[in-house]
CSV table of N, CA and C in Angstrom, one decimal:
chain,number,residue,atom,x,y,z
A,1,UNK,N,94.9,77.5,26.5
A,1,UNK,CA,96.2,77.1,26.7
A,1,UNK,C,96.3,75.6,26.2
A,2,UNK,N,97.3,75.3,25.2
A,2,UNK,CA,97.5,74.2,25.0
A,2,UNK,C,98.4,73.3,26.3
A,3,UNK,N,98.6,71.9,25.8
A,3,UNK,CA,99.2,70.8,27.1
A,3,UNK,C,100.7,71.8,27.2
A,4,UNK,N,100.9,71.8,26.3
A,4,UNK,CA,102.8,72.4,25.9
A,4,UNK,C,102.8,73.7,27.1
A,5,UNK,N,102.1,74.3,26.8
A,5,UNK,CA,102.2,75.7,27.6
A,5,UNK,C,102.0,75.6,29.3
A,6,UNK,N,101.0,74.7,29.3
A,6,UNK,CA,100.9,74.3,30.4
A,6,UNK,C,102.2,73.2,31.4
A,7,UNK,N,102.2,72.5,30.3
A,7,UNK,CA,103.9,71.9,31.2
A,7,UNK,C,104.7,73.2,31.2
A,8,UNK,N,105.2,73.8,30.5
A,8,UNK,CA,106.4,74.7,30.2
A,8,UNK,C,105.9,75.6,31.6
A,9,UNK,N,104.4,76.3,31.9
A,9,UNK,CA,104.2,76.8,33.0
A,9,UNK,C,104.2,76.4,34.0
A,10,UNK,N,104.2,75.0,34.0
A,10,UNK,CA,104.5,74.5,35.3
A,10,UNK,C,106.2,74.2,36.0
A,11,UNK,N,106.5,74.3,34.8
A,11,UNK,CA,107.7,73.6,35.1
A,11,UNK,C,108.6,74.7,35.4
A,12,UNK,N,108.0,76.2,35.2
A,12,UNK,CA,108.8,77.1,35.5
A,12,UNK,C,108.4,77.4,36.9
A,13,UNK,N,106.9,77.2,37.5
A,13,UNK,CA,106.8,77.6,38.6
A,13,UNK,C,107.4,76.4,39.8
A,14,UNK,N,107.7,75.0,38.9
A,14,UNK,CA,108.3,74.1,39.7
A,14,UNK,C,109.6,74.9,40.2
A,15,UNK,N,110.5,75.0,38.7
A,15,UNK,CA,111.7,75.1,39.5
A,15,UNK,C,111.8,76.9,39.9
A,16,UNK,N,111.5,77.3,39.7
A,16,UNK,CA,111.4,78.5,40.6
A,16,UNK,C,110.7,78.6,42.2
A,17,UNK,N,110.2,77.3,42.6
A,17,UNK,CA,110.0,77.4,43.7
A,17,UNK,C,110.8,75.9,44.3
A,18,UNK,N,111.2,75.2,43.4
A,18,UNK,CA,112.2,73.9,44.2
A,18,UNK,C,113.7,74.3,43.9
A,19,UNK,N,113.9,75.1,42.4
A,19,UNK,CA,115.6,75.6,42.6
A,19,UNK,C,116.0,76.0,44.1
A,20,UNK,N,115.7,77.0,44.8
A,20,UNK,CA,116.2,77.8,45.6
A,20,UNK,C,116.3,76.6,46.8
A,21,UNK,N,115.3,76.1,47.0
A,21,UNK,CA,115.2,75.2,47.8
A,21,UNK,C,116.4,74.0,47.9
A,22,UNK,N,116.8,73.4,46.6
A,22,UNK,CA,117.6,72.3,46.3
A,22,UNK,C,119.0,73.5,46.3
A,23,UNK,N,119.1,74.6,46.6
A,23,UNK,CA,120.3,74.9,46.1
A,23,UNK,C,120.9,75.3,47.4
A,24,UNK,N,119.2,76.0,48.5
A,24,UNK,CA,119.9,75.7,49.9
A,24,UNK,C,120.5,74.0,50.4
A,25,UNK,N,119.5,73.6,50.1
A,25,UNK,CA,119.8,72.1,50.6
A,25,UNK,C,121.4,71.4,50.2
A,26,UNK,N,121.8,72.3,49.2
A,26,UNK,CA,123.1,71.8,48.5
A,26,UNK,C,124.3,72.6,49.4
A,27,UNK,N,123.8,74.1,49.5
A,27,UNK,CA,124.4,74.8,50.3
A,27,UNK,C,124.7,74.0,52.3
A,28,UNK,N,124.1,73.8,52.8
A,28,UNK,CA,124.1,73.4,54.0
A,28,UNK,C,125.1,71.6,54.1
A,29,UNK,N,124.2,71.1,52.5
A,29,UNK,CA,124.9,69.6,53.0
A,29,UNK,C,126.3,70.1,52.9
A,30,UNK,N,127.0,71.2,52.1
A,30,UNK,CA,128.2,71.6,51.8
A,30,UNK,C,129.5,71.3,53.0
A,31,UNK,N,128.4,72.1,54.1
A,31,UNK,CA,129.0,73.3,54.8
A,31,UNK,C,128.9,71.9,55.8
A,32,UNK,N,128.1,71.1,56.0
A,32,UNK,CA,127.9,69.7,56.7
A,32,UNK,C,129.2,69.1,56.5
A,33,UNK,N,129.6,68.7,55.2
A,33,UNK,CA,130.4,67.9,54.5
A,33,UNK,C,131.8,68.7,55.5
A,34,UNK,N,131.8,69.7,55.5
A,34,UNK,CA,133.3,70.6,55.6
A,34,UNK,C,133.4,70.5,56.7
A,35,UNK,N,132.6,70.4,58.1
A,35,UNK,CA,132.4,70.9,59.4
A,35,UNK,C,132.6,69.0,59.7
A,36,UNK,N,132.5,68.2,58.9
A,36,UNK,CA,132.9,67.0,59.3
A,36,UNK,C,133.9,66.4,58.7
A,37,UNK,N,134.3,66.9,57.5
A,37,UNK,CA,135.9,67.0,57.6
A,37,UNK,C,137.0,67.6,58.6
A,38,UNK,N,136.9,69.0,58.9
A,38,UNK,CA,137.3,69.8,59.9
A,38,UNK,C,137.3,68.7,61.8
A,39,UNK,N,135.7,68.0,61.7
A,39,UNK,CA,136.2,67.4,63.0
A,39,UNK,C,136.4,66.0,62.8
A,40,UNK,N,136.5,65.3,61.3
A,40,UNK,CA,137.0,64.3,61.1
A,40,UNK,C,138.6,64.6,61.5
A,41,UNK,N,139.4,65.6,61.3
A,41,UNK,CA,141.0,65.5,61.4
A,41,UNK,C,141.2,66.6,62.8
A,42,UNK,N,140.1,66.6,63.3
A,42,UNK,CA,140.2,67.3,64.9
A,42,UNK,C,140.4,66.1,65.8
A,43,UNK,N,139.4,65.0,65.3
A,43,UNK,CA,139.2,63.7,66.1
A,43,UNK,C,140.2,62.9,65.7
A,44,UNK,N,141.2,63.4,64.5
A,44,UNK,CA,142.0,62.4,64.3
A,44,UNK,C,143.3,62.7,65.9
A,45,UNK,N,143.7,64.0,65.2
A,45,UNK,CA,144.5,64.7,66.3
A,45,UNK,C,144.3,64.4,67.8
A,46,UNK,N,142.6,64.2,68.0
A,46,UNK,CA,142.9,64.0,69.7
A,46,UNK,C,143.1,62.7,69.7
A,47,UNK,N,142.7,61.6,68.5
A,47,UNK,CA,143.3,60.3,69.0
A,47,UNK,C,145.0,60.1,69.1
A,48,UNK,N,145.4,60.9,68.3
A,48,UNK,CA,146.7,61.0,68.4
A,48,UNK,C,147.7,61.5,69.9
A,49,UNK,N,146.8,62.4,69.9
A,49,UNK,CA,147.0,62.6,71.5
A,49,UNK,C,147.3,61.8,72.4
A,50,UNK,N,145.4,61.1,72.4
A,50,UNK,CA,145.5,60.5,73.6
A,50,UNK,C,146.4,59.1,73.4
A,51,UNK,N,146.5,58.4,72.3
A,51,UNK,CA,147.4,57.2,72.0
A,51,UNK,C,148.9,57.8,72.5
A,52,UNK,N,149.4,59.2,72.8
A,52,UNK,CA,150.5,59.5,73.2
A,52,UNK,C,150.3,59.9,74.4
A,53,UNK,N,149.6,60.3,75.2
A,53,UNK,CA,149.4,60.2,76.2
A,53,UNK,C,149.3,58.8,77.1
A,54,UNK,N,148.5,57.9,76.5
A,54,UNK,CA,148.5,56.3,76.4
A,54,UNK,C,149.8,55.9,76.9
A,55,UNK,N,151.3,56.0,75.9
A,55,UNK,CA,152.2,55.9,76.2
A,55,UNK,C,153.2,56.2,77.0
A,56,UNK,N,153.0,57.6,77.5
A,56,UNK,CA,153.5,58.3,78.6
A,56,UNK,C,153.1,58.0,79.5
A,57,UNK,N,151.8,57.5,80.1
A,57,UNK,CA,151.5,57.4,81.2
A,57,UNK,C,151.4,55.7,81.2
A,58,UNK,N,152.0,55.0,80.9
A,58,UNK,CA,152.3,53.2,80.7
A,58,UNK,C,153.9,53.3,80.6
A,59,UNK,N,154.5,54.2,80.0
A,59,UNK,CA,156.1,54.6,80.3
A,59,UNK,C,156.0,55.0,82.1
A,60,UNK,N,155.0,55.8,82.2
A,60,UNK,CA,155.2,56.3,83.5
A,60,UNK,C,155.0,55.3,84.9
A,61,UNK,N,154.0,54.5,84.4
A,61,UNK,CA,153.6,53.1,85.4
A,61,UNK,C,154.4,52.1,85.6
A,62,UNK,N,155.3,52.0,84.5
A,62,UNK,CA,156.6,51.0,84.2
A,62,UNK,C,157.7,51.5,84.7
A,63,UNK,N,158.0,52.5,85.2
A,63,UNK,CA,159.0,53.2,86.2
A,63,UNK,C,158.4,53.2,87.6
A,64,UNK,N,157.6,53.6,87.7
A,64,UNK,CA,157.0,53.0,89.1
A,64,UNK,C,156.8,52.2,90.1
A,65,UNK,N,156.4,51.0,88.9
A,65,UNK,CA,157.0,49.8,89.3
A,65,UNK,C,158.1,49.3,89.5
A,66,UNK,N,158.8,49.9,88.6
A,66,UNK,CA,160.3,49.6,89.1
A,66,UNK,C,161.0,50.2,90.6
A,67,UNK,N,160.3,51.6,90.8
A,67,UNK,CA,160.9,51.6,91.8
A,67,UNK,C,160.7,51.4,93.0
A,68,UNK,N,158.8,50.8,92.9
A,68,UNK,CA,157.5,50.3,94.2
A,68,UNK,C,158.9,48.8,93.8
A,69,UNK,N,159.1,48.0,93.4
A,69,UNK,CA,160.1,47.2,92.9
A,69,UNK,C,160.8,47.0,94.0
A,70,UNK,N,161.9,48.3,93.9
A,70,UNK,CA,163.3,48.3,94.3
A,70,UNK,C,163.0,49.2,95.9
A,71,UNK,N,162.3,49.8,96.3
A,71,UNK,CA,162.0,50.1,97.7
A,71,UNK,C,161.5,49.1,98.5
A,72,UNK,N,160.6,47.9,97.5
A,72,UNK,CA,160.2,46.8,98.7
A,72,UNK,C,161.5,45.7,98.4
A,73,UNK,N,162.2,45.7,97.4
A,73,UNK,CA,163.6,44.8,97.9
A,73,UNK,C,164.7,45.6,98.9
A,74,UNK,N,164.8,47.1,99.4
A,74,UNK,CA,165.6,47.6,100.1
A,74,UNK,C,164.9,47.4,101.7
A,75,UNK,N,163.1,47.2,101.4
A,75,UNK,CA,162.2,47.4,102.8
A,75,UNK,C,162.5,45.9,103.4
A,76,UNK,N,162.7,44.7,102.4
A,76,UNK,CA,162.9,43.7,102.7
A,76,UNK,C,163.8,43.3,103.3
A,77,UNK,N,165.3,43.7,102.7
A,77,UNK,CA,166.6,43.5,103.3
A,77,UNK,C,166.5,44.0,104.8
A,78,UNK,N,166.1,45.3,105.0
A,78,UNK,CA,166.2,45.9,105.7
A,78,UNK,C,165.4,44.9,106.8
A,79,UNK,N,163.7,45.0,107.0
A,79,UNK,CA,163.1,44.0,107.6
A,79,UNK,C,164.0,42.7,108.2
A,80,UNK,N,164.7,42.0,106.8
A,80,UNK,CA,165.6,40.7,107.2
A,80,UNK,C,166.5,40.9,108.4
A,81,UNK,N,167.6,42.2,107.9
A,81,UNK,CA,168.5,42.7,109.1
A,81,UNK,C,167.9,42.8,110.2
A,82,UNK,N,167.2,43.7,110.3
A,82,UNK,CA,166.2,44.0,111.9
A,82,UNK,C,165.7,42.5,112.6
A,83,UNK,N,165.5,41.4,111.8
A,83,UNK,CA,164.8,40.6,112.3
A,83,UNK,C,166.2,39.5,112.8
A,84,UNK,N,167.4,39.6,112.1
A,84,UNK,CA,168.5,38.9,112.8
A,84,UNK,C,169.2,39.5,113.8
A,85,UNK,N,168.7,40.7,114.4
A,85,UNK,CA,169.7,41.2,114.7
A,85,UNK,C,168.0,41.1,116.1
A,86,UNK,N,167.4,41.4,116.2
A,86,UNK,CA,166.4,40.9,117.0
A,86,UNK,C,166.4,39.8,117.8
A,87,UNK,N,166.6,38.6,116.6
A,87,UNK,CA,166.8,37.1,117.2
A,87,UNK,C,167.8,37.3,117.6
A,88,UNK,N,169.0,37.7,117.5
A,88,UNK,CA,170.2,37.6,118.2
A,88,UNK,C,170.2,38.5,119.5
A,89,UNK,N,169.7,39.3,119.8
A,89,UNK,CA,169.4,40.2,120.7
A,89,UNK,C,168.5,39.0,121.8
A,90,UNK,N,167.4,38.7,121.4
A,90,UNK,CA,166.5,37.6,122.1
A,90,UNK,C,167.7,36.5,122.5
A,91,UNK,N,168.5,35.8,121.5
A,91,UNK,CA,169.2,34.9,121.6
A,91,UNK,C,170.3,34.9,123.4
A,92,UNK,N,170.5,36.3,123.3
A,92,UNK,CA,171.8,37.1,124.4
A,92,UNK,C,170.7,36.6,125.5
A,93,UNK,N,169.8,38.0,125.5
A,93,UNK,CA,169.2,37.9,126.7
A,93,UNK,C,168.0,36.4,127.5
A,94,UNK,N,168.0,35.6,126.2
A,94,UNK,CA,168.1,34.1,127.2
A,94,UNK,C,168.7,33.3,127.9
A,95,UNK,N,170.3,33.8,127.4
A,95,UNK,CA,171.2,33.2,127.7
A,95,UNK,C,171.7,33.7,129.0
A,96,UNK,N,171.2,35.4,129.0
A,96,UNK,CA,171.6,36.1,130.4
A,96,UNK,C,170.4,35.5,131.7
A,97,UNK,N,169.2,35.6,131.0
A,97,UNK,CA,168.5,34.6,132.2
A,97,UNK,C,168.7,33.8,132.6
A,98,UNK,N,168.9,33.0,131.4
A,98,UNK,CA,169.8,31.6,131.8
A,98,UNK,C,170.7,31.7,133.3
A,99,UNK,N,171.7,32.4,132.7
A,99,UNK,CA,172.7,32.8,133.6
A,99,UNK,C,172.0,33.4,135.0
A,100,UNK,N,171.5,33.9,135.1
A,100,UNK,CA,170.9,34.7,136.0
A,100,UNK,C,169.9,33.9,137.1
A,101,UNK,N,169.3,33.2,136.1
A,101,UNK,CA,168.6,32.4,137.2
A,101,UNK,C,169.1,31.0,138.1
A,102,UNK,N,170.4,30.9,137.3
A,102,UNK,CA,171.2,29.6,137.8
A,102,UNK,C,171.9,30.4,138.8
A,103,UNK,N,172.3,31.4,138.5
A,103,UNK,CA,172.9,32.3,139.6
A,103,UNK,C,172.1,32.4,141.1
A,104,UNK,N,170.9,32.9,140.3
A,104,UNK,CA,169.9,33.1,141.6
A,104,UNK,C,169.4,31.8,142.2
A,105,UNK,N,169.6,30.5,141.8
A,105,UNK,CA,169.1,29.4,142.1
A,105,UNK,C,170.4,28.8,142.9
A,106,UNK,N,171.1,29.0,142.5
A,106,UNK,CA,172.6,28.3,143.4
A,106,UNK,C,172.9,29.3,144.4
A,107,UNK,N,172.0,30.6,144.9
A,107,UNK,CA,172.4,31.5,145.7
A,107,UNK,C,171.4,31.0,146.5
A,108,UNK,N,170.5,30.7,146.5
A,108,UNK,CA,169.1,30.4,147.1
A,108,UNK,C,169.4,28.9,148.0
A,109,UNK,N,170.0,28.0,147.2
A,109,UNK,CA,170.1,26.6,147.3
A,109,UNK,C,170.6,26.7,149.2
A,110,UNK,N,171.5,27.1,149.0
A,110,UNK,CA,172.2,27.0,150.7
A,110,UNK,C,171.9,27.8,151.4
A,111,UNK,N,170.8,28.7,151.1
A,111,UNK,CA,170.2,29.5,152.5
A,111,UNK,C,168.9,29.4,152.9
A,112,UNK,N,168.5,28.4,151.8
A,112,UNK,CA,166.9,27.9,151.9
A,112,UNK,C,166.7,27.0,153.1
A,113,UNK,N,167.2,26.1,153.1
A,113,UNK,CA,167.0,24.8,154.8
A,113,UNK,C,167.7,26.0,155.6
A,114,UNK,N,168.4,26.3,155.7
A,114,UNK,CA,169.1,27.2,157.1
A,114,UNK,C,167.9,28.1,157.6
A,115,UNK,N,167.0,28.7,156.7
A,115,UNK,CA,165.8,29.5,157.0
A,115,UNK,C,164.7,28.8,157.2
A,116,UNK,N,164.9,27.8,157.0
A,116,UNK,CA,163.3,26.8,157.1
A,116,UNK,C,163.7,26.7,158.4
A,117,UNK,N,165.6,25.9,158.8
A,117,UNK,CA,165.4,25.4,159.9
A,117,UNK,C,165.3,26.8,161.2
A,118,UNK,N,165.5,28.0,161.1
A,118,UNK,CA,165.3,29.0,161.5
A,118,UNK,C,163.9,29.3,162.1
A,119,UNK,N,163.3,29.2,160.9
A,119,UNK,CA,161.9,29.4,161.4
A,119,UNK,C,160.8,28.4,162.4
A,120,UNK,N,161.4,27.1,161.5
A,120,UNK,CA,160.5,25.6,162.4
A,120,UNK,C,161.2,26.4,163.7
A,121,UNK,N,162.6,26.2,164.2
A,121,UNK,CA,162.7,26.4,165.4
A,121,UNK,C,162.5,27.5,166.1
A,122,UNK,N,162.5,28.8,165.7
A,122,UNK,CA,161.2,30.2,166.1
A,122,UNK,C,160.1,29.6,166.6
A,123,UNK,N,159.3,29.1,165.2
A,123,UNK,CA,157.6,28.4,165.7
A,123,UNK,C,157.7,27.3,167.0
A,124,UNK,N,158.8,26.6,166.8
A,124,UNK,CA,158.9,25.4,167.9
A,124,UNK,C,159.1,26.0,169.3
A,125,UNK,N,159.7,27.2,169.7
A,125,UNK,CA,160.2,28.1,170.8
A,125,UNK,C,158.4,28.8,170.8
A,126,UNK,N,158.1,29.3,170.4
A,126,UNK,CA,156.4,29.9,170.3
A,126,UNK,C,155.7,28.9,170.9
A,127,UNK,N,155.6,28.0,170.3
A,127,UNK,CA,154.2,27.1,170.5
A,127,UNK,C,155.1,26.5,172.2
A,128,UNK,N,156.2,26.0,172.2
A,128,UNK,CA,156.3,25.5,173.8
A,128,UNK,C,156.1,26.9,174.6
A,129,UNK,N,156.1,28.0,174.8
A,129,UNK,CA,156.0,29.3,175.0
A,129,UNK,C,154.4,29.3,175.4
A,130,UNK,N,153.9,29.3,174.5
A,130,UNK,CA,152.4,29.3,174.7
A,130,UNK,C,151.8,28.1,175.4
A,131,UNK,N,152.5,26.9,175.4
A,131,UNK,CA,152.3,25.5,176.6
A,131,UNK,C,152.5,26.1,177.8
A,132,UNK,N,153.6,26.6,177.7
A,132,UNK,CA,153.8,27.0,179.5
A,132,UNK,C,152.8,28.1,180.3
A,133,UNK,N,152.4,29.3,179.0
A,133,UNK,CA,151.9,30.2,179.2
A,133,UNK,C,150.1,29.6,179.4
A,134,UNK,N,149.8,28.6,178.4
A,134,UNK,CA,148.6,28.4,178.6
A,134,UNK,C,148.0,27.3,179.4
């Protein structure tokens, strides 16, 4: 065999044993290439999604607040009324003690010595009682 024949034989058994090889290899990166296109615009779609979901649920937090908002300015008013109408209620009933105890203090005033003098002279009748007795 000359050189000639020998390359020409080799080169047949090269590519008869690296064709099939290189042509799977072409075959798979193919189907690689397509299956990441396919979830390149799968992953486009769920970012789409979720950037709209993003928005619906930040539309949704912004009404929320508006109305966590407007229940603590209705909780507030409300609180404020309760709390005037409290003080004014406290306000009445000091004024009724007031009253009440000037009442009960000017009812007291003139029966207080008449009972003191009541009693000294009870105790004063006792104790000469018990002189004569003892």
């Amino acid at each position: 065999m000359d050189i000639q024949e020998t390359i020409d034989s080799l080169r047949r058994v090269l590519e008869s044993v690296i064709a099939p090889g290189v042509e799977s290899l072409r075959l798979r990166l193919d189907a690689l290439e397509r299956d990441l296109q396919e979830n390149g615009q799968s992953i486009g779609r769920l970012d789409g999604r979720v950037d709209q979901l993003t928005g619906r649920m930040e539309a949704g937090f912004s009404r929320l607040d508006v109305r966590i908002d407007t229940l603590n300015t209705g909780l507030n008013a409300r609180v404020d009324h309760l709390t005037e109408r409290m003080e004014e209620g406290f306000s009445r009933m000091d004024a009724r003690l007031d009253a009440l105890t000037s009442t009960i203090l000017s009812l007291r005033q003139p029966t207080y010595p008449d009972a003191v003098l009541t009693r000294l002279e009870k105790l004063e009748r006792e104790i000469a009682e018990l002189r004569r007795t003892g």
